[in-house]
């Protein structure tokens, strides 16, 4: 019998980048719905204080640098050792940069590819290798509207996120036979610490002009979409890239009154 009520009791969820922003909001929402949570982040102090905020929930903390494939495999092993299995991965660890195509250095390019693209591959592969044993899994990657549309200052970031989108689609195809779905969120402008660091006042002004809803989104509005895709009920959605962008991807020329 299908129930529209999302319930994560008995489910285990690993949230990378869970110390901050969208990842923390995902961890909190999944915890409220009954999941056992693992918060993984390079910032261990941030991860510990995030865990402290999830009162009443079952939470563990793991330090990980997603650039390191061994670290990612150890992170998943630690979750399986503690909780017995891994049902859900929401991979929200990531960094941003606003730098023009002509100015981007090889080091900046490599850093973004290492963290945002390779990190997604290492975490998702490590998680999927456990999920295949149980014949069940939900993987939600964090892409971006920058991986779909061009924009100034999005050379390394946009290329990495475009890679996340292609990777997610391949994962969806190859992991389907194991009962694992793989989807990605494509947030637009969401008010988090990443955006506080990345968006100048001028970027904010120009960005809002292209958003029909005329505002930045919230971490909770974004996290809710990850929770939906991580639910049992979303089992027929895979390989999907879900824009959470106030209409940014839909928009062309706009007159705002
Ligand atoms: N905020 C937005 O507008 C927006 C838009 C589109 C996509 N995204 C994506 O959403 C994800 C989360 O972004 P956010 O806005 O919540 O950012 P955030 O900075 O608030 O959180 C990101 C977290 O990732 C962690 N992290 C960074 N590098 C890491 C590494 N090497 N290993 C492990 N953890 C690492 C940070 O410590 C931090 O806790 C990112 O992938 C970002 O690119 C954000």
mmCIF file of C-alpha atoms and ligand atoms in Angstrom:
data_model
loop_
_atom_site.group_PDB
_atom_site.id
_atom_site.type_symbol
_atom_site.label_atom_id
_atom_site.label_comp_id
_atom_site.label_asym_id
_atom_site.label_seq_id
_atom_site.Cartn_x
_atom_site.Cartn_y
_atom_site.Cartn_z
ATOM 1 C CA UNK A 1 0.000 0.000 0.000
ATOM 2 C CA UNK A 2 1.533 3.313 -1.106
ATOM 3 C CA UNK A 3 1.723 6.021 1.548
ATOM 4 C CA UNK A 4 2.476 9.623 0.661
ATOM 5 C CA UNK A 5 3.891 10.084 4.166
ATOM 6 C CA UNK A 6 7.708 10.113 4.050
ATOM 7 C CA UNK A 7 9.210 8.081 6.863
ATOM 8 C CA UNK A 8 12.902 7.295 7.234
ATOM 9 C CA UNK A 9 12.721 5.110 10.344
ATOM 10 C CA UNK A 10 15.188 2.245 9.905
ATOM 11 C CA UNK A 11 17.060 4.126 7.177
ATOM 12 C CA UNK A 12 20.678 5.263 7.422
ATOM 13 C CA UNK A 13 21.811 8.407 5.663
ATOM 14 C CA UNK A 14 25.285 9.756 5.003
ATOM 15 C CA UNK A 15 25.427 13.481 4.304
ATOM 16 C CA UNK A 16 28.760 14.818 3.080
ATOM 17 C CA UNK A 17 29.260 18.533 3.576
ATOM 18 C CA UNK A 18 26.801 18.122 6.444
ATOM 19 C CA UNK A 19 28.535 20.697 8.634
ATOM 20 C CA UNK A 20 27.067 23.614 6.720
ATOM 21 C CA UNK A 21 24.452 25.032 4.372
ATOM 22 C CA UNK A 22 22.415 22.654 2.239
ATOM 23 C CA UNK A 23 24.065 19.532 3.712
ATOM 24 C CA UNK A 24 23.220 20.520 7.272
ATOM 25 C CA UNK A 25 19.615 21.258 6.301
ATOM 26 C CA UNK A 26 19.391 17.795 4.671
ATOM 27 C CA UNK A 27 20.799 16.126 7.792
ATOM 28 C CA UNK A 28 18.304 17.967 10.014
ATOM 29 C CA UNK A 29 15.283 17.162 7.844
ATOM 30 C CA UNK A 30 16.223 13.476 7.479
ATOM 31 C CA UNK A 31 16.849 13.242 11.241
ATOM 32 C CA UNK A 32 13.410 14.766 11.936
ATOM 33 C CA UNK A 33 11.893 12.076 9.702
ATOM 34 C CA UNK A 34 13.583 9.291 11.669
ATOM 35 C CA UNK A 35 16.788 8.437 9.760
ATOM 36 C CA UNK A 36 20.056 7.595 11.460
ATOM 37 C CA UNK A 37 22.481 10.271 10.271
ATOM 38 C CA UNK A 38 26.194 10.397 9.528
ATOM 39 C CA UNK A 39 27.570 13.890 9.034
ATOM 40 C CA UNK A 40 30.821 13.856 7.068
ATOM 41 C CA UNK A 41 32.897 16.933 6.458
ATOM 42 C CA UNK A 42 36.482 18.124 6.154
ATOM 43 C CA UNK A 43 35.621 20.640 8.879
ATOM 44 C CA UNK A 44 35.400 18.350 11.912
ATOM 45 C CA UNK A 45 34.601 21.132 14.387
ATOM 46 C CA UNK A 46 31.763 22.268 12.147
ATOM 47 C CA UNK A 47 30.530 18.688 11.793
ATOM 48 C CA UNK A 48 30.563 18.185 15.567
ATOM 49 C CA UNK A 49 28.634 21.363 16.245
ATOM 50 C CA UNK A 50 26.163 20.464 13.460
ATOM 51 C CA UNK A 51 25.638 17.069 15.138
ATOM 52 C CA UNK A 52 25.067 18.792 18.500
ATOM 53 C CA UNK A 53 22.189 20.719 16.932
ATOM 54 C CA UNK A 54 20.364 17.494 15.965
ATOM 55 C CA UNK A 55 19.012 16.865 19.437
ATOM 56 C CA UNK A 56 17.267 13.558 19.950
ATOM 57 C CA UNK A 57 18.525 12.081 16.683
ATOM 58 C CA UNK A 58 20.992 9.246 16.214
ATOM 59 C CA UNK A 59 24.009 10.985 14.695
ATOM 60 C CA UNK A 60 27.623 10.095 14.027
ATOM 61 C CA UNK A 61 30.381 12.312 12.698
ATOM 62 C CA UNK A 62 33.137 11.399 10.238
ATOM 63 C CA UNK A 63 36.001 13.538 9.028
ATOM 64 C CA UNK A 64 36.608 13.222 5.307
ATOM 65 C CA UNK A 65 38.429 15.045 2.570
ATOM 66 C CA UNK A 66 36.445 14.066 -0.507
ATOM 67 C CA UNK A 67 39.526 14.588 -2.707
ATOM 68 C CA UNK A 68 40.986 11.396 -1.261
ATOM 69 C CA UNK A 69 39.407 8.132 -2.522
ATOM 70 C CA UNK A 70 40.707 6.172 0.490
ATOM 71 C CA UNK A 71 39.171 8.714 2.852
ATOM 72 C CA UNK A 72 35.844 8.327 1.065
ATOM 73 C CA UNK A 73 35.968 4.517 1.257
ATOM 74 C CA UNK A 74 36.894 4.704 4.976
ATOM 75 C CA UNK A 75 34.024 7.123 5.583
ATOM 76 C CA UNK A 76 31.490 4.690 4.118
ATOM 77 C CA UNK A 77 33.080 1.760 6.014
ATOM 78 C CA UNK A 78 32.753 3.729 9.268
ATOM 79 C CA UNK A 79 29.047 4.323 8.657
ATOM 80 C CA UNK A 80 28.422 0.669 7.798
ATOM 81 C CA UNK A 81 30.416 -0.440 10.867
ATOM 82 C CA UNK A 82 28.296 1.797 13.115
ATOM 83 C CA UNK A 83 24.832 1.420 11.555
ATOM 84 C CA UNK A 84 25.116 -1.945 9.756
ATOM 85 C CA UNK A 85 24.202 -0.576 6.312
ATOM 86 C CA UNK A 86 24.000 2.529 4.174
ATOM 87 C CA UNK A 87 20.706 3.394 2.471
ATOM 88 C CA UNK A 88 21.123 7.031 1.473
ATOM 89 C CA UNK A 89 23.976 9.259 0.327
ATOM 90 C CA UNK A 90 23.407 12.969 -0.093
ATOM 91 C CA UNK A 91 26.699 14.331 -1.368
ATOM 92 C CA UNK A 92 26.738 18.042 -0.560
ATOM 93 C CA UNK A 93 30.458 18.607 0.091
ATOM 94 C CA UNK A 94 31.703 21.178 -2.352
ATOM 95 C CA UNK A 95 33.373 24.498 -2.950
ATOM 96 C CA UNK A 96 32.773 27.379 -5.331
ATOM 97 C CA UNK A 97 34.799 30.013 -7.105
ATOM 98 C CA UNK A 98 33.866 33.033 -9.193
ATOM 99 C CA UNK A 99 36.633 33.597 -11.715
ATOM 100 C CA UNK A 100 36.520 34.428 -15.409
ATOM 101 C CA UNK A 101 37.588 32.007 -18.132
ATOM 102 C CA UNK A 102 40.620 34.121 -19.048
ATOM 103 C CA UNK A 103 41.739 34.569 -15.413
ATOM 104 C CA UNK A 104 41.214 31.041 -14.031
ATOM 105 C CA UNK A 105 44.549 29.449 -13.120
ATOM 106 C CA UNK A 106 45.442 25.792 -13.595
ATOM 107 C CA UNK A 107 45.538 25.405 -9.774
ATOM 108 C CA UNK A 108 42.049 26.873 -9.353
ATOM 109 C CA UNK A 109 40.733 24.650 -12.140
ATOM 110 C CA UNK A 110 42.285 21.533 -10.607
ATOM 111 C CA UNK A 111 41.032 22.322 -7.093
ATOM 112 C CA UNK A 112 37.426 22.634 -8.262
ATOM 113 C CA UNK A 113 37.615 19.490 -10.378
ATOM 114 C CA UNK A 114 39.221 17.569 -7.488
ATOM 115 C CA UNK A 115 36.685 18.586 -4.855
ATOM 116 C CA UNK A 116 33.444 19.046 -6.794
ATOM 117 C CA UNK A 117 33.769 16.402 -9.522
ATOM 118 C CA UNK A 118 36.279 13.748 -8.389
ATOM 119 C CA UNK A 119 34.922 14.017 -4.826
ATOM 120 C CA UNK A 120 31.454 13.180 -6.125
ATOM 121 C CA UNK A 121 32.798 10.143 -7.970
ATOM 122 C CA UNK A 122 34.766 8.835 -4.972
ATOM 123 C CA UNK A 123 31.903 9.280 -2.477
ATOM 124 C CA UNK A 124 29.190 7.910 -4.739
ATOM 125 C CA UNK A 125 31.265 4.911 -5.811
ATOM 126 C CA UNK A 126 32.175 4.032 -2.221
ATOM 127 C CA UNK A 127 28.518 4.334 -1.161
ATOM 128 C CA UNK A 128 27.200 2.360 -4.137
ATOM 129 C CA UNK A 129 29.625 -0.491 -3.505
ATOM 130 C CA UNK A 130 27.857 -1.046 -0.168
ATOM 131 C CA UNK A 131 24.352 -0.362 -1.455
ATOM 132 C CA UNK A 132 24.580 -3.039 -4.173
ATOM 133 C CA UNK A 133 24.933 -5.657 -1.415
ATOM 134 C CA UNK A 134 21.500 -4.696 -0.039
ATOM 135 C CA UNK A 135 19.789 -4.142 -3.368
ATOM 136 C CA UNK A 136 18.625 -0.706 -2.239
ATOM 137 C CA UNK A 137 20.003 2.798 -2.358
ATOM 138 C CA UNK A 138 19.266 6.457 -2.901
ATOM 139 C CA UNK A 139 22.063 8.740 -4.080
ATOM 140 C CA UNK A 140 21.557 12.474 -4.447
ATOM 141 C CA UNK A 141 24.427 14.542 -5.820
ATOM 142 C CA UNK A 142 24.706 18.302 -5.718
ATOM 143 C CA UNK A 143 25.112 19.797 -9.167
ATOM 144 C CA UNK A 144 24.170 23.402 -9.976
ATOM 145 C CA UNK A 145 22.414 25.521 -12.575
ATOM 146 C CA UNK A 146 26.025 26.476 -13.433
ATOM 147 C CA UNK A 147 26.427 22.949 -14.819
ATOM 148 C CA UNK A 148 23.528 23.532 -17.221
ATOM 149 C CA UNK A 149 23.735 27.179 -18.332
ATOM 150 C CA UNK A 150 26.728 29.327 -19.011
ATOM 151 C CA UNK A 151 27.445 32.346 -16.850
ATOM 152 C CA UNK A 152 30.307 34.693 -16.162
ATOM 153 C CA UNK A 153 32.820 33.468 -13.606
ATOM 154 C CA UNK A 154 31.703 29.834 -13.765
ATOM 155 C CA UNK A 155 34.606 28.250 -15.700
ATOM 156 C CA UNK A 156 35.909 25.691 -13.190
ATOM 157 C CA UNK A 157 32.710 25.500 -11.123
ATOM 158 C CA UNK A 158 30.409 25.099 -14.134
ATOM 159 C CA UNK A 159 32.655 22.496 -15.745
ATOM 160 C CA UNK A 160 32.832 20.483 -12.516
ATOM 161 C CA UNK A 161 29.062 20.642 -12.017
ATOM 162 C CA UNK A 162 28.416 19.727 -15.661
ATOM 163 C CA UNK A 163 30.568 16.681 -14.971
ATOM 164 C CA UNK A 164 28.473 15.858 -11.897
ATOM 165 C CA UNK A 165 25.350 15.889 -14.076
ATOM 166 C CA UNK A 166 26.855 13.497 -16.658
ATOM 167 C CA UNK A 167 28.221 11.251 -13.893
ATOM 168 C CA UNK A 168 24.823 11.114 -12.168
ATOM 169 C CA UNK A 169 23.121 9.996 -15.376
ATOM 170 C CA UNK A 170 25.662 7.210 -15.929
ATOM 171 C CA UNK A 171 25.227 6.117 -12.305
ATOM 172 C CA UNK A 172 21.455 6.027 -12.772
ATOM 173 C CA UNK A 173 21.794 3.741 -15.776
ATOM 174 C CA UNK A 174 24.398 1.390 -14.305
ATOM 175 C CA UNK A 175 22.993 1.178 -10.763
ATOM 176 C CA UNK A 176 19.337 0.676 -11.710
ATOM 177 C CA UNK A 177 19.636 -3.122 -11.699
ATOM 178 C CA UNK A 178 20.712 -2.981 -8.031
ATOM 179 C CA UNK A 179 17.690 -0.996 -6.840
ATOM 180 C CA UNK A 180 19.753 2.166 -6.496
ATOM 181 C CA UNK A 181 18.510 5.493 -7.823
ATOM 182 C CA UNK A 182 20.877 8.363 -8.609
ATOM 183 C CA UNK A 183 19.672 11.919 -9.059
ATOM 184 C CA UNK A 184 21.140 15.381 -8.776
ATOM 185 C CA UNK A 185 19.930 18.714 -7.529
ATOM 186 C CA UNK A 186 20.686 21.781 -9.598
ATOM 187 C CA UNK A 187 20.257 24.653 -7.165
ATOM 188 C CA UNK A 188 20.419 28.199 -8.415
ATOM 189 C CA UNK A 189 21.264 30.878 -5.874
ATOM 190 C CA UNK A 190 20.782 29.564 -2.340
ATOM 191 C CA UNK A 191 21.676 31.629 0.739
ATOM 192 C CA UNK A 192 24.523 29.658 2.317
ATOM 193 C CA UNK A 193 28.057 30.348 3.474
ATOM 194 C CA UNK A 194 29.343 29.228 0.060
ATOM 195 C CA UNK A 195 27.288 31.936 -1.638
ATOM 196 C CA UNK A 196 28.253 34.505 0.996
ATOM 197 C CA UNK A 197 31.877 33.851 -0.015
ATOM 198 C CA UNK A 198 31.276 33.482 -3.768
ATOM 199 C CA UNK A 199 28.687 36.142 -4.751
ATOM 200 C CA UNK A 200 29.732 39.782 -4.899
ATOM 201 C CA UNK A 201 27.098 42.517 -4.513
ATOM 202 C CA UNK A 202 27.154 42.932 -8.298
ATOM 203 C CA UNK A 203 26.648 39.180 -8.840
ATOM 204 C CA UNK A 204 23.654 39.280 -6.502
ATOM 205 C CA UNK A 205 22.067 42.180 -8.378
ATOM 206 C CA UNK A 206 22.555 40.583 -11.800
ATOM 207 C CA UNK A 207 21.460 37.143 -10.595
ATOM 208 C CA UNK A 208 18.190 38.364 -9.094
ATOM 209 C CA UNK A 209 17.327 40.095 -12.348
ATOM 210 C CA UNK A 210 17.273 36.639 -13.998
ATOM 211 C CA UNK A 211 15.180 34.913 -11.331
ATOM 212 C CA UNK A 212 11.385 35.071 -11.884
ATOM 213 C CA UNK A 213 10.723 34.555 -8.150
ATOM 214 C CA UNK A 214 13.079 37.512 -7.566
ATOM 215 C CA UNK A 215 14.905 36.130 -4.531
ATOM 216 C CA UNK A 216 17.586 33.675 -3.465
ATOM 217 C CA UNK A 217 16.388 30.302 -2.158
ATOM 218 C CA UNK A 218 16.903 28.854 1.305
ATOM 219 C CA UNK A 219 18.900 25.772 2.371
ATOM 220 C CA UNK A 220 15.671 24.189 3.640
ATOM 221 C CA UNK A 221 13.881 24.629 0.301
ATOM 222 C CA UNK A 222 16.826 22.883 -1.361
ATOM 223 C CA UNK A 223 17.226 20.176 1.264
ATOM 224 C CA UNK A 224 13.563 19.232 0.975
ATOM 225 C CA UNK A 225 14.156 18.186 -2.652
ATOM 226 C CA UNK A 226 17.029 15.929 -1.583
ATOM 227 C CA UNK A 227 14.805 14.382 1.080
ATOM 228 C CA UNK A 228 12.084 13.748 -1.497
ATOM 229 C CA UNK A 229 14.552 12.066 -3.886
ATOM 230 C CA UNK A 230 15.975 10.049 -0.968
ATOM 231 C CA UNK A 231 12.541 8.731 0.000
ATOM 232 C CA UNK A 232 11.329 5.232 -0.774
ATOM 233 C CA UNK A 233 8.375 6.817 -2.621
ATOM 234 C CA UNK A 234 10.707 8.430 -5.198
ATOM 235 C CA UNK A 235 11.786 4.969 -6.387
ATOM 236 C CA UNK A 236 10.764 5.553 -10.007
ATOM 237 C CA UNK A 237 12.845 8.713 -10.403
ATOM 238 C CA UNK A 238 16.422 8.179 -11.492
ATOM 239 C CA UNK A 239 18.875 10.102 -13.656
ATOM 240 C CA UNK A 240 16.876 13.272 -13.008
ATOM 241 C CA UNK A 241 18.406 16.726 -12.559
ATOM 242 C CA UNK A 242 16.068 18.789 -10.390
ATOM 243 C CA UNK A 243 16.370 22.547 -10.674
ATOM 244 C CA UNK A 244 15.719 24.510 -7.463
ATOM 245 C CA UNK A 245 16.206 27.950 -8.848
ATOM 246 C CA UNK A 246 13.174 30.232 -8.552
ATOM 247 C CA UNK A 247 12.563 29.721 -12.281
ATOM 248 C CA UNK A 248 16.080 30.746 -13.394
ATOM 249 C CA UNK A 249 16.467 27.839 -15.857
ATOM 250 C CA UNK A 250 13.018 28.515 -17.339
ATOM 251 C CA UNK A 251 13.531 32.200 -17.912
ATOM 252 C CA UNK A 252 14.377 34.130 -21.031
ATOM 253 C CA UNK A 253 13.764 37.838 -21.466
ATOM 254 C CA UNK A 254 11.856 39.245 -18.500
ATOM 255 C CA UNK A 255 10.171 42.528 -17.662
ATOM 256 C CA UNK A 256 9.745 42.835 -13.919
ATOM 257 C CA UNK A 257 7.254 45.364 -12.603
HETATM 258 N N1 LIG B 1 24.527 27.644 -2.233
HETATM 259 C C1 LIG B 1 24.235 27.649 -3.515
HETATM 260 O O1 LIG B 1 23.698 28.614 -4.065
HETATM 261 C C2 LIG B 1 24.526 26.446 -4.367
HETATM 262 C C3 LIG B 1 24.066 26.481 -5.675
HETATM 263 C C4 LIG B 1 24.312 25.382 -6.484
HETATM 264 C C5 LIG B 1 24.999 24.296 -5.983
HETATM 265 N N2 LIG B 1 25.448 24.302 -4.704
HETATM 266 C C6 LIG B 1 26.188 23.134 -4.258
HETATM 267 O O2 LIG B 1 25.635 22.604 -3.070
HETATM 268 C C7 LIG B 1 26.661 21.997 -2.297
HETATM 269 C C8 LIG B 1 26.612 22.555 -0.883
HETATM 270 O O3 LIG B 1 26.841 23.944 -0.948
HETATM 271 P P1 LIG B 1 26.507 24.945 0.256
HETATM 272 O O4 LIG B 1 26.032 26.192 -0.367
HETATM 273 O O5 LIG B 1 25.696 24.261 1.288
HETATM 274 O O6 LIG B 1 28.011 25.217 0.778
HETATM 275 P P2 LIG B 1 28.633 25.343 2.244
HETATM 276 O O7 LIG B 1 29.951 25.996 2.045
HETATM 277 O O8 LIG B 1 27.657 25.964 3.181
HETATM 278 O O9 LIG B 1 28.832 23.800 2.648
HETATM 279 C C9 LIG B 1 29.741 22.970 1.966
HETATM 280 C C10 LIG B 1 30.387 22.007 2.956
HETATM 281 O O10 LIG B 1 31.315 21.187 2.231
HETATM 282 C C11 LIG B 1 32.462 21.021 3.040
HETATM 283 N N3 LIG B 1 33.630 20.727 2.219
HETATM 284 C C12 LIG B 1 34.306 21.564 1.391
HETATM 285 N N4 LIG B 1 35.364 20.934 0.850
HETATM 286 C C13 LIG B 1 35.359 19.669 1.332
HETATM 287 C C14 LIG B 1 36.208 18.538 1.146
HETATM 288 N N5 LIG B 1 37.291 18.601 0.365
HETATM 289 N N6 LIG B 1 35.899 17.391 1.782
HETATM 290 C C15 LIG B 1 34.812 17.324 2.603
HETATM 291 N N7 LIG B 1 33.984 18.364 2.829
HETATM 292 C C16 LIG B 1 34.256 19.531 2.202
HETATM 293 C C17 LIG B 1 32.615 22.355 3.770
HETATM 294 O O11 LIG B 1 33.428 22.223 4.933
HETATM 295 C C18 LIG B 1 31.174 22.711 4.074
HETATM 296 O O12 LIG B 1 30.752 22.231 5.341
HETATM 297 C C19 LIG B 1 27.981 22.276 -3.042
HETATM 298 O O13 LIG B 1 28.305 21.171 -3.845
HETATM 299 C C20 LIG B 1 27.629 23.460 -3.914
HETATM 300 O O14 LIG B 1 28.446 23.537 -5.066
HETATM 301 C C21 LIG B 1 25.217 25.361 -3.883
#
